[in-house]
CSV table of C-alpha atoms in Angstrom, one decimal:
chain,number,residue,atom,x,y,z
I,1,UNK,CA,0.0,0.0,0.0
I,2,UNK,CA,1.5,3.0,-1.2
I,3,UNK,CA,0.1,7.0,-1.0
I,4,UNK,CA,2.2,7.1,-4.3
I,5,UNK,CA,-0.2,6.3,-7.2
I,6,UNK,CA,-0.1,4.0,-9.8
I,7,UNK,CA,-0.7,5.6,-13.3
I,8,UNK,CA,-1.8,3.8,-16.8
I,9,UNK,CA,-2.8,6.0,-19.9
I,10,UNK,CA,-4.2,2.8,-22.1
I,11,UNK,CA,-5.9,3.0,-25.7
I,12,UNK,CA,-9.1,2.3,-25.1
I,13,UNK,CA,-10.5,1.0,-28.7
I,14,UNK,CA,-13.7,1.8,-30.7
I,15,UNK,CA,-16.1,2.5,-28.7
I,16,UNK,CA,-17.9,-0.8,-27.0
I,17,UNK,CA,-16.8,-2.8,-29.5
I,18,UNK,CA,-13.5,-4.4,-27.3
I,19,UNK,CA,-16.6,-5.4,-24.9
I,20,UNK,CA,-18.7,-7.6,-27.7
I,21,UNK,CA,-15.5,-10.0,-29.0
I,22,UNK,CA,-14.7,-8.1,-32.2
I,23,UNK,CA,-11.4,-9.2,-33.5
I,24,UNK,CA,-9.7,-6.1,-34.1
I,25,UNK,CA,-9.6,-5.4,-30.3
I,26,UNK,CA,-8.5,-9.1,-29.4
I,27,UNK,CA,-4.8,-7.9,-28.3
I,28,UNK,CA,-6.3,-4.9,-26.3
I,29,UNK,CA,-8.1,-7.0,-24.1
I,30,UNK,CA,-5.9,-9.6,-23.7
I,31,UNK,CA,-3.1,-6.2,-22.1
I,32,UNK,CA,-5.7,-5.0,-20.3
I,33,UNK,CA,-6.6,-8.0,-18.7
I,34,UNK,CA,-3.1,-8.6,-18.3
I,35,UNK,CA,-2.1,-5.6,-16.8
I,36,UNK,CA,-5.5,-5.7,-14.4
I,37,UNK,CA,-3.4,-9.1,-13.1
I,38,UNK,CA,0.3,-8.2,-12.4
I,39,UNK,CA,-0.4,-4.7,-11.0
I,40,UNK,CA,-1.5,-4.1,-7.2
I,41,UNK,CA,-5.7,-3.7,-7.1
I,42,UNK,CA,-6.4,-0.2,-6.5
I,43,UNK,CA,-8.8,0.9,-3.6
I,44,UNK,CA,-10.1,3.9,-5.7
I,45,UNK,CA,-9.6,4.8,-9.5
I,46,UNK,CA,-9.4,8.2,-10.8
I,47,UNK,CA,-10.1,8.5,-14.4
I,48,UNK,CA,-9.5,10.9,-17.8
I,49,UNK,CA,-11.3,10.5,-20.3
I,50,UNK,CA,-10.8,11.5,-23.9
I,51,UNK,CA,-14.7,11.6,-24.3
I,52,UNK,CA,-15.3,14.6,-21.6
I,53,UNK,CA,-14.5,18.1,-22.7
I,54,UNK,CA,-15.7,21.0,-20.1
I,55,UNK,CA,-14.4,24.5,-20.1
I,56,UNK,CA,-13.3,24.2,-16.7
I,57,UNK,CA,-11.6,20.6,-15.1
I,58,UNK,CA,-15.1,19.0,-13.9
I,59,UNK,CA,-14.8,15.8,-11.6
I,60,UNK,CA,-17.3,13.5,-11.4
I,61,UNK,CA,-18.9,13.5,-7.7
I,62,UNK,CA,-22.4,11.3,-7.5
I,63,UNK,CA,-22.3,8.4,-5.5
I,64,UNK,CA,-23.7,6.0,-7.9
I,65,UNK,CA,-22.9,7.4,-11.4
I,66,UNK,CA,-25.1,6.1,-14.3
I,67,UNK,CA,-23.4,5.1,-17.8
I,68,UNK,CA,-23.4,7.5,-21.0
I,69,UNK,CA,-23.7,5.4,-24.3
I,70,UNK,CA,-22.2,7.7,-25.9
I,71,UNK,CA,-21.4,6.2,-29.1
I,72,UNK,CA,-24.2,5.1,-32.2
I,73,UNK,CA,-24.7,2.7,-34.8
I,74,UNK,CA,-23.4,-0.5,-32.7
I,75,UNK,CA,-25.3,-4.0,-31.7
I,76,UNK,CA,-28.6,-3.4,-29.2
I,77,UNK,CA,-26.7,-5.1,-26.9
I,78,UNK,CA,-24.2,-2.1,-26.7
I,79,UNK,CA,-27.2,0.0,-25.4
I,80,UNK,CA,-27.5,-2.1,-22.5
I,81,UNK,CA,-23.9,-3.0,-20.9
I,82,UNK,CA,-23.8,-2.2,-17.2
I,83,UNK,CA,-20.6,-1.5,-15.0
I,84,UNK,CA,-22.1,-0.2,-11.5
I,85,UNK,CA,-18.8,0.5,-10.0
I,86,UNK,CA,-19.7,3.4,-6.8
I,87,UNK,CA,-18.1,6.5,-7.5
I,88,UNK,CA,-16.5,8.3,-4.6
I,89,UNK,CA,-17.9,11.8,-3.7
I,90,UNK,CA,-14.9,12.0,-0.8
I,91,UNK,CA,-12.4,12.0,-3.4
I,92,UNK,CA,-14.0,14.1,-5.8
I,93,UNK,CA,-14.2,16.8,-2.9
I,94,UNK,CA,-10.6,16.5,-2.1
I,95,UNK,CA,-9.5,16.6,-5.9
I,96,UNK,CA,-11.4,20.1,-6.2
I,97,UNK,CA,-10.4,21.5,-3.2
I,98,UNK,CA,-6.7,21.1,-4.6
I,99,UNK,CA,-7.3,22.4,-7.8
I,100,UNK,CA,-9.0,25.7,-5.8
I,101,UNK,CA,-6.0,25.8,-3.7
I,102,UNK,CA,-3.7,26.1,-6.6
I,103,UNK,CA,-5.8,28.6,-8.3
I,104,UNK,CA,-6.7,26.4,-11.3
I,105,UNK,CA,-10.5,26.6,-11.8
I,106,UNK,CA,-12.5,23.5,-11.4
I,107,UNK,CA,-16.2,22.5,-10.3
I,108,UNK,CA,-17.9,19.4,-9.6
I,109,UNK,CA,-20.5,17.2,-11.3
I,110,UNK,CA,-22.9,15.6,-9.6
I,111,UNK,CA,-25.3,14.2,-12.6
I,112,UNK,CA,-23.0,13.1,-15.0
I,113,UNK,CA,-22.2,9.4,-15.4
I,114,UNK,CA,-18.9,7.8,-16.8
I,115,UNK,CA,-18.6,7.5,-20.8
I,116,UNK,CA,-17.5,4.6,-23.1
I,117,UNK,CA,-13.7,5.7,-22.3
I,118,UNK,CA,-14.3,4.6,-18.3
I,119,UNK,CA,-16.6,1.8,-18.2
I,120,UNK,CA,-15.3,0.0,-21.5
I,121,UNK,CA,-11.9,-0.4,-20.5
I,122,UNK,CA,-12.6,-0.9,-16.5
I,123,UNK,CA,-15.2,-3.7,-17.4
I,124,UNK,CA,-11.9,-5.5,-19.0
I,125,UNK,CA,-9.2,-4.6,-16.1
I,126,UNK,CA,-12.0,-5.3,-13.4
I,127,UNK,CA,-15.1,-6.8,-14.1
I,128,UNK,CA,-16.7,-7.0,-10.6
I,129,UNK,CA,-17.4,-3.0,-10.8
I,130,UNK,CA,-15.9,-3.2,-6.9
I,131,UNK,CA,-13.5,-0.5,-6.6
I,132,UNK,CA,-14.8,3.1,-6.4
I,133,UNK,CA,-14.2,5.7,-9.6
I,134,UNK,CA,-13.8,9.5,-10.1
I,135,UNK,CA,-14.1,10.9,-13.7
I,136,UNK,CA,-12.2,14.5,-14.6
I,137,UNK,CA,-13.1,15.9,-17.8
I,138,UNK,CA,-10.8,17.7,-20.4
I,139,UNK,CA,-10.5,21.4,-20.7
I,140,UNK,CA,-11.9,22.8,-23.7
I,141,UNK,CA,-9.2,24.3,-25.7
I,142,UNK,CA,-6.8,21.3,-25.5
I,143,UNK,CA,-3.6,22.9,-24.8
I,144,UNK,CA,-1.1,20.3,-24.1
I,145,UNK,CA,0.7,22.4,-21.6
I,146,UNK,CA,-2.7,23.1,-19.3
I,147,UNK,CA,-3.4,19.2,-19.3
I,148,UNK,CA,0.3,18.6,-17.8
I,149,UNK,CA,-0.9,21.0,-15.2
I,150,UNK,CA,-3.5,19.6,-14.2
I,151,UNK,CA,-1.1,16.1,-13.9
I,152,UNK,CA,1.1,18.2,-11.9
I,153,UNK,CA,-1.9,19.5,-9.9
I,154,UNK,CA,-2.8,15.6,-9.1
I,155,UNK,CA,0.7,15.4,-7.3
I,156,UNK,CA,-0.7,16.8,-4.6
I,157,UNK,CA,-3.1,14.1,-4.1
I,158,UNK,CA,-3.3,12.1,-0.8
I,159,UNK,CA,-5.1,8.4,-1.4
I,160,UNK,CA,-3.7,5.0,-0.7
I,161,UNK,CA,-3.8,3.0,-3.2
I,162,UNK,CA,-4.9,4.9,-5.9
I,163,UNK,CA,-4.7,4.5,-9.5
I,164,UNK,CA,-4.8,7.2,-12.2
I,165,UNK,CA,-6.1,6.3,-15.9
I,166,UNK,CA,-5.5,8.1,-18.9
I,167,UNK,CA,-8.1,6.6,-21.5
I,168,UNK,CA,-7.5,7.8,-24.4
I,169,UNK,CA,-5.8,6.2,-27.9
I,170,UNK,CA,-1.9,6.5,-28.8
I,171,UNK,CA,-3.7,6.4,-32.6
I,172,UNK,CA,-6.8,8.3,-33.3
I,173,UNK,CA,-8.0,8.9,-37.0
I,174,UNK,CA,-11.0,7.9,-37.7
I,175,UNK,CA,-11.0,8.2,-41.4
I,176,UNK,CA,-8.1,6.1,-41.1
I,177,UNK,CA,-9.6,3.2,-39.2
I,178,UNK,CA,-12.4,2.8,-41.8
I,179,UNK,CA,-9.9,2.8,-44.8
I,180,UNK,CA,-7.9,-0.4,-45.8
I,181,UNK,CA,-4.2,0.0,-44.2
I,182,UNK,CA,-1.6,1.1,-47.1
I,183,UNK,CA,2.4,0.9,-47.0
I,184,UNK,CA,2.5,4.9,-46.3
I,185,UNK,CA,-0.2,5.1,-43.8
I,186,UNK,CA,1.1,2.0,-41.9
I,187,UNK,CA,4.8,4.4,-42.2
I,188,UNK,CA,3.4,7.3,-40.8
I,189,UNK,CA,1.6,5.3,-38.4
I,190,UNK,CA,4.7,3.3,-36.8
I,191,UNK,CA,7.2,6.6,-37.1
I,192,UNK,CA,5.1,8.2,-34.7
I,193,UNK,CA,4.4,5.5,-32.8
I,194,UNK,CA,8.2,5.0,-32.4
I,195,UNK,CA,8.5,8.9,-31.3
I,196,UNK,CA,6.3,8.1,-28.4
I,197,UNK,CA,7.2,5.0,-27.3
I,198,UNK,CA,10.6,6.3,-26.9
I,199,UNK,CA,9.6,9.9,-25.4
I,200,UNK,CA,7.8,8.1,-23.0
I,201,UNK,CA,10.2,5.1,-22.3
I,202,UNK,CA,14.1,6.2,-22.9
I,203,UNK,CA,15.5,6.9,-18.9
I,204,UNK,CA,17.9,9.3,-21.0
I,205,UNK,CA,15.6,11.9,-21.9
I,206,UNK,CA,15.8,14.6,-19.4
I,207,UNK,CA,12.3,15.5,-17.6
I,208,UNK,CA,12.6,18.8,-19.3
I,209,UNK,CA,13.0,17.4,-22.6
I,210,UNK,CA,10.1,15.2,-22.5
I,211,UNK,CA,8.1,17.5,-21.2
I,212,UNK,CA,8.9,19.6,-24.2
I,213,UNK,CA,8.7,17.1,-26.6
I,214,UNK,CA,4.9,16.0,-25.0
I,215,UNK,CA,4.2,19.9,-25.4
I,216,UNK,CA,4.9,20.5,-28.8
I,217,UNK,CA,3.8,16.9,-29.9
I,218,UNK,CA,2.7,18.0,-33.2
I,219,UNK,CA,6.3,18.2,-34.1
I,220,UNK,CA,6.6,14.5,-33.9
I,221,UNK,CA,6.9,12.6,-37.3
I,222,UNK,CA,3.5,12.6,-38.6
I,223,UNK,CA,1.4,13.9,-35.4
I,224,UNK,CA,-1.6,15.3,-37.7
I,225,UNK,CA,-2.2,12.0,-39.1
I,226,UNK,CA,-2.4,10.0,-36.2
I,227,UNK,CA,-4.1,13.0,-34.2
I,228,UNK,CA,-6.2,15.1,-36.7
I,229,UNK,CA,-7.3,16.3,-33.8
I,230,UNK,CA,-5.3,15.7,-30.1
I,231,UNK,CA,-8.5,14.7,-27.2
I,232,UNK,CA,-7.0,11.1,-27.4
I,233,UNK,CA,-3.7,11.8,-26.7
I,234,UNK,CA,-4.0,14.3,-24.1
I,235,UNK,CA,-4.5,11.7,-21.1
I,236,UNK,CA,-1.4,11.0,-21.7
I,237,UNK,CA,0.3,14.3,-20.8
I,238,UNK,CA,-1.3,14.2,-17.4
I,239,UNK,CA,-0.3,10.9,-16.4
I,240,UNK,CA,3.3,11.9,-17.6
I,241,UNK,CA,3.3,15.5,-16.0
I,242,UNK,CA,1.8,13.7,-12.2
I,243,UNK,CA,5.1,11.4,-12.6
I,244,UNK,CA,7.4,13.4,-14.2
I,245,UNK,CA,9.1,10.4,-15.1
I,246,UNK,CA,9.8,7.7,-17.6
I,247,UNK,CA,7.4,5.0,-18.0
I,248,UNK,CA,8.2,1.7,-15.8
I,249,UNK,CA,7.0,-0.4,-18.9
I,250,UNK,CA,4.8,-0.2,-22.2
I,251,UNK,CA,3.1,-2.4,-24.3
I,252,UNK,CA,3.2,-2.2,-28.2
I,253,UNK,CA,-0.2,-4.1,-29.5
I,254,UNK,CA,-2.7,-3.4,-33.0
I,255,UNK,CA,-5.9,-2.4,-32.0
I,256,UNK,CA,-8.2,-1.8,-35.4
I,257,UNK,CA,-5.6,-3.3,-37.4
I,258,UNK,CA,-3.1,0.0,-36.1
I,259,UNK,CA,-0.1,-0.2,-34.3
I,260,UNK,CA,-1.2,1.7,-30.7
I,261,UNK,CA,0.8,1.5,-27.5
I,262,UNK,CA,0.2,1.5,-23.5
I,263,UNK,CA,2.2,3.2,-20.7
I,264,UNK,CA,2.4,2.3,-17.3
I,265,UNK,CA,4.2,4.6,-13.9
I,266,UNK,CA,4.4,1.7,-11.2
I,267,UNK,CA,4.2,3.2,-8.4
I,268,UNK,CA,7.6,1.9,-6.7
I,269,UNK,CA,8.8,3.6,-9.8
I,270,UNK,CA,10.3,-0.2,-11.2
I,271,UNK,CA,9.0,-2.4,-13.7
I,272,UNK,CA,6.5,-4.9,-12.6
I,273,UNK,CA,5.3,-6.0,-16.2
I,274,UNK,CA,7.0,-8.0,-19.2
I,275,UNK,CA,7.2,-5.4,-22.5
């Protein structure tokens, strides 16, 4: 037990489809699942989302949060998936107070329920829907350099045992994923890829630098066509900025037939997981 979180960002798929067996999502469940079994189980989970954008950080504060569908044309069936994790209002409280103590506007939310990017991936990594979850939204604008604030914000957190999510996607173009896979897109897809797996992983990169580099990520080889547009990625910079770190391990996988990757902080700040 540990007052030192754990942190994940993990690419979370196409909307319920990793929850109704479709192929292209086979390897993401299968990391998932096996990340869910080699890391500690949290006591309370605190989530971002790439599918919530407010103009201010919003957290999540009923105690039984409903689920947003928020996704169309899939099976019935995806209408009716249930994940009735408890949220945790005394978290939520003590997330807001921080952010009002460091002078970074934030309010809380106590009708909203948690979209496809919480309960999709958390119905994988836990299925019994035991362990208590707080949603924070985006902030409207996207600047990368706000969303590593509000990581660095999150340092000041006090919970045992507590894990941070980023759910978003490491690649996220949709007109992409419903066109066949060609020798340049699969090039400009793996180069940037590379670029994050190794700003993200390489010990020798100075905090500054990666920082930097996370900031100005549309300098990376090919960062408009993997993000057209950057909600999916920006978990990410808040899970790096509350570690300020390199990762302790990540996980190169295909989801949708395109190369995507995982990143995991232990919290003992040593690799617990097999690349």
């Amino acid at each position: 037990m540990t007052n030192k979180p754990q942190v994940l960002f993990l690419s979370h798929g196409g909307g319920p489809s990793p929850l109704l067996g479709d192929a292209g999502h086979k390897e993401m469940v299968a990391c998932l699942k096996k990340i869910a079994d080699h890391i500690p189980k949290p006591s309370a989970i605190l989530i971002i989302s790439a599918h919530w954008e407010e103009n201010v950080a919003t957290i999540t504060s009923a105690a039984r949060p409903a689920l947003l569908y928020d996704y169309s044309g899939f099976p019935e069936e995806s209408y009716t998936i249930q994940y009735a994790c408890p949220g945790d209002p005394g978290l939520a409280n003590q997330l807001h107070e921080i952010f009002e103590k460091k002078g970074v506007a934030s309010r809380l939310d106590g009708q909203r329920g948690f979209d496809h990017g919480v309960f999709v991936p958390l119905k994988i990594m836990y299925p019994d829907a035991d362990i208590p979850c707080v949603q924070v939204s985006l902030v409207s604008g996207l600047d990368p350099a706000e969303h590593l604030r509000i990581g660095e914000i999150l340092q000041d957190l006090a919970h045992e045992n507590l894990l941070v999510i980023g759910s978003g996607f490491s690649f996220h173009n949709m007109n992409a994923f419903f066109t066949p896979v060609t020798s340049e897109s699969e090039a400009m897809n793996v180069s940037f890829e590379s670029w994050l797996v190794e700003t993200c992983s390489n010990p020798d990169i100075e905090e500054a630098e990666r920082a930097q580099r996370l900031t100005q990520w549309h300098q990376a080889p090919f960062a408009d066509f993997c993000h057209p547009r950057e909600e999916h990625l920006l978990p990410l910079h808040v899970c790096y900025a509350l570690t300020r770190t390199h990762c302790s391990d990540f996980f190169e996988l295909r989801i949708l037939d395109r190369k995507s990757s995982m990143y995991y902080w232990s919290a003992e700040q040593s690799s617990i997981l097999a690349n």
